[in-house]
mmCIF file of C-alpha atoms in Angstrom:
data_model
loop_
_atom_site.group_PDB
_atom_site.id
_atom_site.type_symbol
_atom_site.label_atom_id
_atom_site.label_comp_id
_atom_site.label_asym_id
_atom_site.label_seq_id
_atom_site.Cartn_x
_atom_site.Cartn_y
_atom_site.Cartn_z
ATOM 1 C CA MET A 766 -200.044 48.253 83.711
ATOM 2 C CA ASN A 767 -197.195 50.351 82.367
ATOM 3 C CA PHE A 768 -198.963 51.859 79.347
ATOM 4 C CA SER A 769 -199.326 55.613 79.136
ATOM 5 C CA MET A 770 -200.315 57.640 76.067
ATOM 6 C CA LYS A 771 -197.448 60.073 76.550
ATOM 7 C CA GLU A 772 -194.785 57.383 76.778
ATOM 8 C CA ALA A 773 -196.269 55.329 73.955
ATOM 9 C CA ILE A 774 -196.199 58.369 71.663
ATOM 10 C CA GLU A 775 -192.553 58.984 72.595
ATOM 11 C CA VAL A 776 -191.639 55.689 70.940
ATOM 12 C CA LEU A 777 -194.114 55.908 68.053
ATOM 13 C CA GLU A 778 -192.863 59.319 66.988
ATOM 14 C CA ARG A 779 -189.200 58.247 67.008
ATOM 15 C CA THR A 780 -189.404 55.017 65.006
ATOM 16 C CA PRO A 781 -189.548 56.333 61.412
ATOM 17 C CA LYS A 782 -186.595 58.691 61.678
ATOM 18 C CA THR A 783 -184.600 56.178 63.692
ATOM 19 C CA LEU A 784 -184.993 53.682 60.861
ATOM 20 C CA GLU A 785 -184.186 56.309 58.277
ATOM 21 C CA TYR A 786 -181.062 57.382 60.109
ATOM 22 C CA PHE A 787 -179.845 53.825 60.634
ATOM 23 C CA LEU A 788 -180.622 52.475 57.178
ATOM 24 C CA SER A 789 -180.297 55.348 54.684
ATOM 25 C CA GLY A 790 -177.245 55.035 52.529
ATOM 26 C CA LEU A 791 -176.440 51.457 53.537
ATOM 27 C CA SER A 792 -175.134 49.199 50.785
ATOM 28 C CA ASP A 793 -177.646 46.954 49.058
ATOM 29 C CA GLY A 794 -176.018 43.983 50.752
ATOM 30 C CA TRP A 795 -177.517 45.143 54.070
ATOM 31 C CA LEU A 796 -180.872 46.178 52.637
ATOM 32 C CA GLN A 797 -181.500 43.134 50.440
ATOM 33 C CA CYS A 798 -180.340 40.319 52.718
ATOM 34 C CA ASN A 799 -182.905 38.168 54.512
ATOM 35 C CA GLU A 800 -183.010 35.118 56.786
ATOM 36 C CA GLY A 801 -183.727 32.628 54.021
ATOM 37 C CA GLU A 802 -186.583 31.765 51.693
ATOM 38 C CA GLY A 803 -189.922 33.241 52.683
ATOM 39 C CA THR A 804 -188.374 35.784 55.081
ATOM 40 C CA TRP A 805 -188.375 39.552 54.714
ATOM 41 C CA ASN A 806 -185.520 41.869 53.893
ATOM 42 C CA VAL A 807 -185.172 45.270 55.555
ATOM 43 C CA SER A 808 -187.014 47.063 52.787
ATOM 44 C CA GLN A 809 -189.964 44.660 53.033
ATOM 45 C CA VAL A 810 -190.173 45.243 56.794
ATOM 46 C CA ILE A 811 -190.559 48.985 56.166
ATOM 47 C CA GLY A 812 -193.297 48.148 53.633
ATOM 48 C CA HIS A 813 -195.110 46.131 56.312
ATOM 49 C CA LEU A 814 -194.858 48.998 58.825
ATOM 50 C CA ILE A 815 -196.442 51.322 56.250
ATOM 51 C CA GLU A 816 -199.274 48.853 55.598
ATOM 52 C CA ALA A 817 -199.987 48.619 59.311
ATOM 53 C CA GLU A 818 -200.208 52.416 59.517
ATOM 54 C CA LYS A 819 -202.722 52.409 56.683
ATOM 55 C CA ASN A 820 -204.861 49.437 57.642
ATOM 56 C CA ASN A 821 -204.279 48.365 61.202
ATOM 57 C CA TRP A 822 -203.747 50.750 64.125
ATOM 58 C CA ILE A 823 -205.876 53.840 63.485
ATOM 59 C CA PRO A 824 -208.554 52.012 61.457
ATOM 60 C CA ARG A 825 -208.991 49.523 64.311
ATOM 61 C CA LEU A 826 -209.001 52.293 66.876
ATOM 62 C CA GLU A 827 -211.757 54.065 64.927
ATOM 63 C CA PHE A 828 -213.583 50.749 64.612
ATOM 64 C CA ILE A 829 -213.576 50.326 68.395
ATOM 65 C CA LEU A 830 -214.870 53.859 68.851
ATOM 66 C CA GLN A 831 -217.683 53.260 66.347
ATOM 67 C CA GLU A 832 -218.618 49.620 66.853
ATOM 68 C CA GLY A 833 -217.341 48.605 70.263
ATOM 69 C CA GLU A 834 -217.679 44.838 70.585
ATOM 70 C CA ASN A 835 -220.521 44.593 68.056
ATOM 71 C CA LYS A 836 -218.505 43.548 65.024
ATOM 72 C CA PRO A 837 -215.082 41.931 64.670
ATOM 73 C CA PHE A 838 -212.309 44.107 63.204
ATOM 74 C CA PRO A 839 -211.991 43.813 59.436
ATOM 75 C CA PRO A 840 -209.055 41.494 58.784
ATOM 76 C CA PHE A 841 -205.564 42.973 58.275
ATOM 77 C CA ASP A 842 -203.389 41.228 55.711
ATOM 78 C CA ARG A 843 -199.934 41.056 57.249
ATOM 79 C CA TYR A 844 -198.406 40.085 53.919
ATOM 80 C CA SER A 845 -200.031 42.619 51.580
ATOM 81 C CA HIS A 846 -196.810 44.658 51.252
ATOM 82 C CA LEU A 847 -195.287 41.664 49.458
ATOM 83 C CA ASN A 848 -197.752 42.193 46.609
ATOM 84 C CA GLU A 849 -196.344 45.583 45.657
ATOM 85 C CA GLY A 850 -195.466 45.309 41.977
ATOM 86 C CA SER A 851 -191.856 46.363 42.205
ATOM 87 C CA ASP A 852 -189.770 47.190 45.202
ATOM 88 C CA ARG A 853 -189.816 50.968 45.534
ATOM 89 C CA PRO A 854 -186.682 52.857 46.569
ATOM 90 C CA ILE A 855 -186.283 52.610 50.335
ATOM 91 C CA GLU A 856 -185.901 56.400 50.657
ATOM 92 C CA GLN A 857 -189.422 56.736 49.287
ATOM 93 C CA LYS A 858 -190.654 54.218 51.864
ATOM 94 C CA PHE A 859 -189.002 56.127 54.746
ATOM 95 C CA LEU A 860 -190.752 59.296 53.652
ATOM 96 C CA GLU A 861 -194.126 57.565 53.356
ATOM 97 C CA PHE A 862 -193.748 55.875 56.740
ATOM 98 C CA GLU A 863 -192.780 59.125 58.439
ATOM 99 C CA THR A 864 -195.624 61.062 56.827
ATOM 100 C CA ILE A 865 -198.349 58.575 57.665
ATOM 101 C CA ARG A 866 -197.025 57.977 61.186
ATOM 102 C CA THR A 867 -197.048 61.705 61.915
ATOM 103 C CA LEU A 868 -200.605 61.923 60.635
ATOM 104 C CA ASN A 869 -201.678 58.909 62.685
ATOM 105 C CA ILE A 870 -200.191 60.292 65.901
ATOM 106 C CA SER A 871 -202.144 63.496 65.276
ATOM 107 C CA LYS A 872 -205.332 61.465 64.795
ATOM 108 C CA LEU A 873 -204.602 59.500 67.959
ATOM 109 C CA LYS A 874 -204.273 62.684 69.985
ATOM 110 C CA VAL A 875 -207.534 64.054 68.584
ATOM 111 C CA LEU A 876 -209.533 60.833 68.943
ATOM 112 C CA ILE A 877 -208.401 59.558 72.308
ATOM 113 C CA GLU A 878 -208.868 61.117 75.704
ATOM 114 C CA PRO A 879 -206.961 58.675 77.955
ATOM 115 C CA GLU A 880 -209.279 59.062 80.931
ATOM 116 C CA LEU A 881 -212.312 58.306 78.767
ATOM 117 C CA HIS A 882 -211.277 55.811 76.124
ATOM 118 C CA LEU A 883 -208.473 53.482 77.161
ATOM 119 C CA GLU A 884 -210.779 50.854 78.653
ATOM 120 C CA LEU A 885 -213.114 50.736 75.640
ATOM 121 C CA THR A 886 -213.374 47.292 74.083
ATOM 122 C CA GLY A 887 -213.501 45.843 70.600
ATOM 123 C CA TYR A 888 -213.773 42.401 69.072
ATOM 124 C CA HIS A 889 -210.678 40.857 67.517
ATOM 125 C CA PRO A 890 -211.508 38.142 64.963
ATOM 126 C CA ALA A 891 -208.984 35.733 66.524
ATOM 127 C CA PHE A 892 -208.764 36.778 70.192
ATOM 128 C CA GLY A 893 -212.251 38.021 71.008
ATOM 129 C CA ILE A 894 -212.604 40.973 73.382
ATOM 130 C CA VAL A 895 -209.623 43.357 73.455
ATOM 131 C CA LYS A 896 -209.133 46.761 75.034
ATOM 132 C CA LEU A 897 -208.235 49.953 73.252
ATOM 133 C CA ARG A 898 -205.195 50.388 75.499
ATOM 134 C CA GLU A 899 -204.036 46.897 74.476
ATOM 135 C CA LEU A 900 -204.261 47.940 70.826
ATOM 136 C CA LEU A 901 -202.166 51.031 71.532
ATOM 137 C CA SER A 902 -199.604 49.059 73.562
ATOM 138 C CA THR A 903 -199.375 46.603 70.681
ATOM 139 C CA TRP A 904 -198.720 49.434 68.223
ATOM 140 C CA VAL A 905 -195.617 50.326 70.271
ATOM 141 C CA VAL A 906 -194.396 46.763 70.724
ATOM 142 C CA HIS A 907 -195.007 46.090 67.024
ATOM 143 C CA ASP A 908 -192.506 48.876 66.228
ATOM 144 C CA LEU A 909 -190.018 47.326 68.649
ATOM 145 C CA THR A 910 -190.569 43.839 67.190
ATOM 146 C CA HIS A 911 -189.736 45.046 63.709
ATOM 147 C CA LEU A 912 -186.746 47.091 64.852
ATOM 148 C CA ALA A 913 -185.477 43.865 66.437
ATOM 149 C CA GLN A 914 -186.235 41.959 63.235
ATOM 150 C CA ILE A 915 -184.266 44.435 61.116
ATOM 151 C CA VAL A 916 -181.090 44.188 63.184
ATOM 152 C CA ARG A 917 -181.503 40.392 63.426
ATOM 153 C CA VAL A 918 -181.767 40.100 59.624
ATOM 154 C CA MET A 919 -178.636 42.220 59.252
ATOM 155 C CA ALA A 920 -176.740 40.191 61.866
ATOM 156 C CA GLU A 921 -177.649 36.965 60.062
ATOM 157 C CA ARG A 922 -175.595 38.165 57.110
ATOM 158 C CA TYR A 923 -172.425 37.867 59.212
ATOM 159 C CA ARG A 924 -173.351 34.567 60.904
ATOM 160 C CA SER A 925 -170.393 32.681 59.525
ATOM 161 C CA ASP A 926 -168.114 35.735 59.381
ATOM 162 C CA VAL A 927 -167.909 36.080 63.162
ATOM 163 C CA GLY A 928 -166.336 32.630 63.534
ATOM 164 C CA SER A 929 -166.094 31.366 67.112
ATOM 165 C CA TRP A 930 -167.555 34.584 68.538
ATOM 166 C CA LYS A 931 -170.970 33.284 67.530
ATOM 167 C CA GLU A 932 -171.117 31.774 71.030
ATOM 168 C CA TYR A 933 -171.233 35.213 72.635
ATOM 169 C CA LEU A 934 -173.718 36.861 70.272
ATOM 170 C CA SER A 935 -177.258 36.236 71.418
ATOM 171 C CA ILE A 936 -178.728 37.735 68.251
ATOM 172 C CA LEU A 937 -177.410 34.717 66.311
ATOM 173 C CA LYS A 938 -178.840 32.149 68.702
ATOM 174 C CA ARG A 939 -182.492 32.031 67.745
ATOM 175 C CA ASN A 940 -182.353 30.300 64.388
ATOM 176 C CA GLU A 941 -180.250 27.374 65.490
ATOM 177 C CA MET B 1163 -167.887 35.344 53.521
ATOM 178 C CA ASN B 1164 -169.960 38.512 53.439
ATOM 179 C CA PHE B 1165 -167.630 40.759 55.440
ATOM 180 C CA SER B 1166 -166.259 43.881 53.807
ATOM 181 C CA MET B 1167 -164.524 46.790 55.545
ATOM 182 C CA LYS B 1168 -166.649 49.332 53.712
ATOM 183 C CA GLU B 1169 -169.964 47.735 54.639
ATOM 184 C CA ALA B 1170 -168.887 47.024 58.215
ATOM 185 C CA ILE B 1171 -167.962 50.676 58.693
ATOM 186 C CA GLU B 1172 -171.361 51.726 57.305
ATOM 187 C CA VAL B 1173 -173.011 50.066 60.317
ATOM 188 C CA LEU B 1174 -170.382 50.994 62.887
ATOM 189 C CA GLU B 1175 -170.560 54.687 62.044
ATOM 190 C CA ARG B 1176 -174.381 54.769 62.282
ATOM 191 C CA THR B 1177 -174.905 53.033 65.628
ATOM 192 C CA PRO B 1178 -174.151 55.850 68.108
ATOM 193 C CA LYS B 1179 -176.353 58.478 66.493
ATOM 194 C CA THR B 1180 -179.114 55.939 65.839
ATOM 195 C CA LEU B 1181 -179.204 55.162 69.555
ATOM 196 C CA GLU B 1182 -179.058 58.829 70.448
ATOM 197 C CA TYR B 1183 -181.914 59.655 68.093
ATOM 198 C CA PHE B 1184 -184.088 56.795 69.301
ATOM 199 C CA LEU B 1185 -183.461 57.164 73.027
ATOM 200 C CA SER B 1186 -182.807 60.850 73.739
ATOM 201 C CA GLY B 1187 -185.662 62.488 75.550
ATOM 202 C CA LEU B 1188 -187.477 59.256 76.382
ATOM 203 C CA SER B 1189 -189.136 59.089 79.776
ATOM 204 C CA ASP B 1190 -187.194 57.405 82.562
ATOM 205 C CA GLY B 1191 -189.690 54.550 82.442
ATOM 206 C CA TRP B 1192 -188.181 53.469 79.112
ATOM 207 C CA LEU B 1193 -184.582 54.130 80.086
ATOM 208 C CA GLN B 1194 -184.644 52.523 83.524
ATOM 209 C CA CYS B 1195 -186.700 49.390 82.855
ATOM 210 C CA ASN B 1196 -184.954 46.035 82.553
ATOM 211 C CA GLU B 1197 -185.839 42.367 82.080
ATOM 212 C CA GLY B 1198 -185.628 41.474 85.760
ATOM 213 C CA GLU B 1199 -182.951 41.114 88.413
ATOM 214 C CA GLY B 1200 -179.415 40.973 87.071
ATOM 215 C CA THR B 1201 -180.376 42.304 83.628
ATOM 216 C CA TRP B 1202 -179.336 45.606 82.082
ATOM 217 C CA ASN B 1203 -181.383 48.690 81.447
ATOM 218 C CA VAL B 1204 -180.921 50.776 78.306
ATOM 219 C CA SER B 1205 -178.457 53.129 79.953
ATOM 220 C CA GLN B 1206 -176.309 50.220 81.136
ATOM 221 C CA VAL B 1207 -176.223 48.791 77.618
ATOM 222 C CA ILE B 1208 -174.795 52.089 76.342
ATOM 223 C CA GLY B 1209 -172.215 51.900 79.138
ATOM 224 C CA HIS B 1210 -171.216 48.431 77.953
ATOM 225 C CA LEU B 1211 -170.854 49.626 74.348
ATOM 226 C CA ILE B 1212 -168.515 52.392 75.546
ATOM 227 C CA GLU B 1213 -166.419 49.915 77.546
ATOM 228 C CA ALA B 1214 -166.071 47.688 74.494
ATOM 229 C CA GLU B 1215 -164.846 50.664 72.453
ATOM 230 C CA LYS B 1216 -162.214 51.370 75.094
ATOM 231 C CA ASN B 1217 -161.052 47.864 75.884
ATOM 232 C CA ASN B 1218 -162.159 45.375 73.277
ATOM 233 C CA TRP B 1219 -162.223 46.064 69.542
ATOM 234 C CA ILE B 1220 -159.314 48.343 68.735
ATOM 235 C CA PRO B 1221 -157.085 47.123 71.586
ATOM 236 C CA ARG B 1222 -157.535 43.532 70.368
ATOM 237 C CA LEU B 1223 -156.985 44.551 66.782
ATOM 238 C CA GLU B 1224 -153.719 46.241 67.789
ATOM 239 C CA PHE B 1225 -152.819 43.155 69.829
ATOM 240 C CA ILE B 1226 -153.231 40.941 66.760
ATOM 241 C CA LEU B 1227 -151.054 43.291 64.710
ATOM 242 C CA GLN B 1228 -148.340 43.264 67.381
ATOM 243 C CA GLU B 1229 -148.449 39.761 68.804
ATOM 244 C CA GLY B 1230 -150.212 37.575 66.254
ATOM 245 C CA GLU B 1231 -150.938 34.215 67.872
ATOM 246 C CA ASN B 1232 -148.102 34.481 70.385
ATOM 247 C CA LYS B 1233 -150.078 35.657 73.377
ATOM 248 C CA PRO B 1234 -153.772 35.431 74.242
ATOM 249 C CA PHE B 1235 -155.758 38.686 74.236
ATOM 250 C CA PRO B 1236 -155.865 40.394 77.618
ATOM 251 C CA PRO B 1237 -159.275 39.602 79.123
ATOM 252 C CA PHE B 1238 -162.174 42.010 78.580
ATOM 253 C CA ASP B 1239 -164.553 42.413 81.495
ATOM 254 C CA ARG B 1240 -168.024 42.448 79.980
ATOM 255 C CA TYR B 1241 -169.500 43.709 83.238
ATOM 256 C CA SER B 1242 -167.092 46.508 84.121
ATOM 257 C CA HIS B 1243 -169.589 49.222 83.180
ATOM 258 C CA LEU B 1244 -171.735 48.059 86.096
ATOM 259 C CA ASN B 1245 -169.004 49.224 88.487
ATOM 260 C CA GLU B 1246 -169.369 52.880 87.550
ATOM 261 C CA GLY B 1247 -170.006 54.719 90.813
ATOM 262 C CA SER B 1248 -173.209 56.449 89.829
ATOM 263 C CA ASP B 1249 -175.220 56.236 86.676
ATOM 264 C CA ARG B 1250 -174.177 59.170 84.515
ATOM 265 C CA PRO B 1251 -176.764 61.068 82.458
ATOM 266 C CA ILE B 1252 -177.483 59.125 79.304
ATOM 267 C CA GLU B 1253 -176.841 62.198 77.115
ATOM 268 C CA GLN B 1254 -173.270 62.188 78.395
ATOM 269 C CA LYS B 1255 -172.970 58.509 77.487
ATOM 270 C CA PHE B 1256 -174.245 59.108 73.940
ATOM 271 C CA LEU B 1257 -171.613 61.793 73.459
ATOM 272 C CA GLU B 1258 -168.834 59.607 74.813
ATOM 273 C CA PHE B 1259 -169.898 56.639 72.681
ATOM 274 C CA GLU B 1260 -170.066 58.740 69.549
ATOM 275 C CA THR B 1261 -166.699 60.382 70.192
ATOM 276 C CA ILE B 1262 -164.812 57.170 70.896
ATOM 277 C CA ARG B 1263 -166.527 55.294 68.049
ATOM 278 C CA THR B 1264 -165.532 58.015 65.571
ATOM 279 C CA LEU B 1265 -161.956 57.862 66.841
ATOM 280 C CA ASN B 1266 -161.905 54.071 66.624
ATOM 281 C CA ILE B 1267 -163.183 54.026 63.040
ATOM 282 C CA SER B 1268 -160.396 56.462 62.146
ATOM 283 C CA LYS B 1269 -157.860 54.160 63.799
ATOM 284 C CA LEU B 1270 -159.331 51.174 61.973
ATOM 285 C CA LYS B 1271 -158.919 52.896 58.619
ATOM 286 C CA VAL B 1272 -155.316 53.830 59.403
ATOM 287 C CA LEU B 1273 -154.286 50.468 60.834
ATOM 288 C CA ILE B 1274 -155.981 48.041 58.454
ATOM 289 C CA GLU B 1275 -155.355 47.542 54.779
ATOM 290 C CA PRO B 1276 -158.002 44.943 53.885
ATOM 291 C CA GLU B 1277 -155.878 43.168 51.280
ATOM 292 C CA LEU B 1278 -153.032 42.760 53.754
ATOM 293 C CA HIS B 1279 -154.506 42.302 57.200
ATOM 294 C CA LEU B 1280 -157.913 40.617 57.241
ATOM 295 C CA GLU B 1281 -156.512 37.088 57.404
ATOM 296 C CA LEU B 1282 -154.081 37.845 60.242
ATOM 297 C CA THR B 1283 -154.658 35.684 63.308
ATOM 298 C CA GLY B 1284 -154.675 36.182 67.056
ATOM 299 C CA TYR B 1285 -155.229 34.001 70.085
ATOM 300 C CA HIS B 1286 -158.509 34.318 71.971
ATOM 301 C CA PRO B 1287 -158.282 33.117 75.592
ATOM 302 C CA ALA B 1288 -161.457 31.023 75.242
ATOM 303 C CA PHE B 1289 -161.656 30.155 71.529
ATOM 304 C CA GLY B 1290 -158.020 29.825 70.463
ATOM 305 C CA ILE B 1291 -157.057 30.989 66.973
ATOM 306 C CA VAL B 1292 -159.263 33.752 65.528
ATOM 307 C CA LYS B 1293 -158.943 35.917 62.446
ATOM 308 C CA LEU B 1294 -158.818 39.685 62.358
ATOM 309 C CA ARG B 1295 -161.778 39.760 59.965
ATOM 310 C CA GLU B 1296 -163.760 37.698 62.478
ATOM 311 C CA LEU B 1297 -163.000 40.287 65.162
ATOM 312 C CA LEU B 1298 -164.221 43.071 62.868
ATOM 313 C CA SER B 1299 -167.362 41.132 61.886
ATOM 314 C CA THR B 1300 -168.044 40.585 65.581
ATOM 315 C CA TRP B 1301 -167.710 44.301 66.267
ATOM 316 C CA VAL B 1302 -170.598 44.886 63.821
ATOM 317 C CA VAL B 1303 -172.791 42.042 65.100
ATOM 318 C CA HIS B 1304 -172.111 43.139 68.689
ATOM 319 C CA ASP B 1305 -173.685 46.520 67.821
ATOM 320 C CA LEU B 1306 -176.668 44.709 66.298
ATOM 321 C CA THR B 1307 -176.992 42.399 69.326
ATOM 322 C CA HIS B 1308 -177.201 45.329 71.689
ATOM 323 C CA LEU B 1309 -179.597 47.277 69.473
ATOM 324 C CA ALA B 1310 -181.805 44.175 69.595
ATOM 325 C CA GLN B 1311 -181.366 43.969 73.368
ATOM 326 C CA ILE B 1312 -182.433 47.592 73.837
ATOM 327 C CA VAL B 1313 -185.686 47.226 71.926
ATOM 328 C CA ARG B 1314 -186.337 43.859 73.612
ATOM 329 C CA VAL B 1315 -185.903 45.417 77.084
ATOM 330 C CA MET B 1316 -188.298 48.198 76.134
ATOM 331 C CA ALA B 1317 -190.856 45.747 74.726
ATOM 332 C CA GLU B 1318 -190.712 43.728 77.946
ATOM 333 C CA ARG B 1319 -192.150 46.727 79.770
ATOM 334 C CA TYR B 1320 -195.437 46.291 77.861
ATOM 335 C CA ARG B 1321 -195.568 42.487 78.084
ATOM 336 C CA SER B 1322 -198.817 42.417 79.990
ATOM 337 C CA ASP B 1323 -200.155 45.626 78.444
ATOM 338 C CA VAL B 1324 -200.543 44.111 74.978
ATOM 339 C CA GLY B 1325 -203.005 41.487 76.257
ATOM 340 C CA SER B 1326 -203.850 38.762 73.755
ATOM 341 C CA TRP B 1327 -201.680 40.311 71.039
ATOM 342 C CA LYS B 1328 -198.664 38.807 72.796
ATOM 343 C CA GLU B 1329 -199.195 35.801 70.510
ATOM 344 C CA TYR B 1330 -198.277 37.841 67.435
ATOM 345 C CA LEU B 1331 -195.263 39.684 68.862
ATOM 346 C CA SER B 1332 -192.135 37.634 68.432
ATOM 347 C CA ILE B 1333 -190.072 40.032 70.550
ATOM 348 C CA LEU B 1334 -192.028 38.848 73.617
ATOM 349 C CA LYS B 1335 -191.527 35.157 72.915
ATOM 350 C CA ARG B 1336 -187.999 34.556 74.082
ATOM 351 C CA ASN B 1337 -188.362 34.775 77.845
ATOM 352 C CA GLU B 1338 -191.238 32.389 78.158
#
């Protein structure tokens, strides 16, 4: 097991500003491109990260603390951010993500005493029994997954532009 | 073709500080982990990006301007950063990457007039004829590839920690 609260928080607290620094001020070409029909653009990925802050990580953590294995987690709709009426300005999304992430890290620190709580268990509607430390590890890896998705979506835009170099660029390999 | 000088520079100028913001101050566990024997840790990836700034992008661009298709590019050793005697502090690497990247973007702006130069051709030792705009597109996607690599290496560290959630985390799928 590599998980530690301290190291997990190191990543969680850096993600929003990292995204803001990397993406703010980019041309719409970078922010609106996607990997084809039914795939997300960069702005939609940020919307999904916000939704997960609202409805996934801390709510499930609180659910484990309250219910243990007694009831399955309420379902989390991984596509709900696509229902937003109009696409808000991405700067507004960065601010919302940063604000709610900061709040959630504060809640995490208040709610969880690593020595006491990491082995607590809950009931995932698809997987069955899961541990609280697995939920927290997943929160971190979920950030990393979507950071990887964002740069992959951007790279896709230049798939044909790189010409023969495509052979050397692993980021362009996965969709072939 | 999606490539434009302006949009390419938008990404190139953001990469060093994005990496610095995301990685500075992380515990050694995050900076020293890798994906197994013969793979790179985060600090080694930064070393590789620095090497490419010194010996790949601008030198090859200048080579195209001077030689056209007459001579193949001098080879670029993609592993030379592994020969550094000792691993320097990562903060020093961030500073070096940022400094040389800033200098190289300045050179790019001085050397290249998009209307005149993007279709110029050079001779790649493995691929044959390549275009200058393909080299510049590759510079951008190479940044994105290594950003993706860094978050993938970090995610790997929590592969077993996430438990059953592994199913939902695409970043953990590729090595299976």
